[in-house]
mmCIF file of C-alpha atoms in Angstrom:
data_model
loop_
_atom_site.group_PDB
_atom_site.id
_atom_site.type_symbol
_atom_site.label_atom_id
_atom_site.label_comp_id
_atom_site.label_asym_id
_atom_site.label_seq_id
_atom_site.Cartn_x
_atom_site.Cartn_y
_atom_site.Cartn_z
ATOM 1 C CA UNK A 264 110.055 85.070 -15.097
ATOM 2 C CA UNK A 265 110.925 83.454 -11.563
ATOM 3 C CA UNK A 266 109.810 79.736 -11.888
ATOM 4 C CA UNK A 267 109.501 79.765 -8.196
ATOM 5 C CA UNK A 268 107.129 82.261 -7.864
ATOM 6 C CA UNK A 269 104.707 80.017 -10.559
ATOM 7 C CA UNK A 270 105.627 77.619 -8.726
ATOM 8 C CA UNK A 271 104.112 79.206 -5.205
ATOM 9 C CA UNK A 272 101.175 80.450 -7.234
ATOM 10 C CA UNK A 273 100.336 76.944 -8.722
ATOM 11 C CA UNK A 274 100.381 75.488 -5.052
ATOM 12 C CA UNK A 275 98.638 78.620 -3.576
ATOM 13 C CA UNK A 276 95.439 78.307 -6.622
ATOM 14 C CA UNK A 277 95.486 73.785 -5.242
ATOM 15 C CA UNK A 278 94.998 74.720 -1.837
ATOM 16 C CA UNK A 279 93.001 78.031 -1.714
ATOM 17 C CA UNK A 280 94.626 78.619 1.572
ATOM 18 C CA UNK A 281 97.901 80.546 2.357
ATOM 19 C CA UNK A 282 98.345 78.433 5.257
ATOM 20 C CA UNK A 283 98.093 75.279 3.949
ATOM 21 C CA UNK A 284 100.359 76.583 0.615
ATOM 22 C CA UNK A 285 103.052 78.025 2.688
ATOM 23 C CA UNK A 286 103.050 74.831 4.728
ATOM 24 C CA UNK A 287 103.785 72.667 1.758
ATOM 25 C CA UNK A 288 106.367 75.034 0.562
ATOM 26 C CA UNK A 289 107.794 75.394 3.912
ATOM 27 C CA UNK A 290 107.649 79.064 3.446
ATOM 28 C CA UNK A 291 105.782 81.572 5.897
ATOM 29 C CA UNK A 292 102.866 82.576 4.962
ATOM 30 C CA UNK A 293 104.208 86.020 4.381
ATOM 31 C CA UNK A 294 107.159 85.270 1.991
ATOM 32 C CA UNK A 295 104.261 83.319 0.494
ATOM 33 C CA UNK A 296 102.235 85.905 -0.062
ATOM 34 C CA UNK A 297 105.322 88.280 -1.437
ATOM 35 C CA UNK A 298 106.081 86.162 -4.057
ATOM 36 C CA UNK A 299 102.768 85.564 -5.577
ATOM 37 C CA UNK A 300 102.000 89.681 -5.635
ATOM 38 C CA UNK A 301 105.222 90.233 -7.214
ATOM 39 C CA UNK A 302 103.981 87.379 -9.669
ATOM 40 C CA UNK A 303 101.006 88.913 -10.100
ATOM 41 C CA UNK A 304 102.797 92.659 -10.578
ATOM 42 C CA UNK A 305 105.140 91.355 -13.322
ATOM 43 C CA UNK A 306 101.930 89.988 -15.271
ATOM 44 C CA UNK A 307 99.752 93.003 -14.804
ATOM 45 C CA UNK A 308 96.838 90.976 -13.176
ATOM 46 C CA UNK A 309 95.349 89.750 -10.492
ATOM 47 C CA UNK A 310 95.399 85.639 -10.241
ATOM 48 C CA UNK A 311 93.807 86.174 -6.419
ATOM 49 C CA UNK A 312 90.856 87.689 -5.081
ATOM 50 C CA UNK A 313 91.807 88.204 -1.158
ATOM 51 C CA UNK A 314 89.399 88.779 1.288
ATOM 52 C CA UNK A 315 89.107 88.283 4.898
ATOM 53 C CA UNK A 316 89.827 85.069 5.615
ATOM 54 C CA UNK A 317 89.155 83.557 2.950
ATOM 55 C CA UNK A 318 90.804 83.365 -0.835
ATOM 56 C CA UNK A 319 89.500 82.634 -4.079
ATOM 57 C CA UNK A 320 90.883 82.561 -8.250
ATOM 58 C CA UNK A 321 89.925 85.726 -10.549
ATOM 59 C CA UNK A 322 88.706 84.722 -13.601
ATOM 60 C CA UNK A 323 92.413 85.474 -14.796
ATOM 61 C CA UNK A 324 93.685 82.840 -11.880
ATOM 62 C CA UNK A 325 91.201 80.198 -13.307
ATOM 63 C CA UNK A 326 92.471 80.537 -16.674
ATOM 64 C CA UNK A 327 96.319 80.992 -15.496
ATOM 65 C CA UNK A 328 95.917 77.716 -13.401
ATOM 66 C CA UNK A 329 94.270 75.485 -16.155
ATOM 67 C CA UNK A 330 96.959 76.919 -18.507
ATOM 68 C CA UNK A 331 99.408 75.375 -16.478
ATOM 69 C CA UNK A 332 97.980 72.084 -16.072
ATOM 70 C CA UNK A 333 95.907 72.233 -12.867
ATOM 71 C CA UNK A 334 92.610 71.500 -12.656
#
């Protein structure tokens, strides 16, 4: 598993936001969003539920993040 790509996830579930995420990654939002669906492809689950403009955890997100020591 690509610690990065937790990584991006974990900062993507803080901020809700692919903007702001990407921003404090200084990544685009694009390469942003590549990593966390390949995250979320080599686990077999959704972590994010995407809709238009806005972005929210699956239950399996919630779990993931407070698994990893988020709140």
């Amino acid at each position: 598993m690509d610690l990065r790509k937790l990584r991006h996830a974990t900062v993507l579930a803080r901020f809700l936001s692919f903007t702001k995420a990407a921003e404090s990654l200084n990544l685009t939002q694009s390469a942003l969003s590549r990593q966390v669906a390949a995250l979320e492809e080599a686990l077999g689950i959704a972590l994010f539920q995407r809709k238009h403009r806005a972005l929210a955890l699956t239950p399996a997100g919630k779990a993931f993040h407070r698994s990893i020591g988020e709140t």
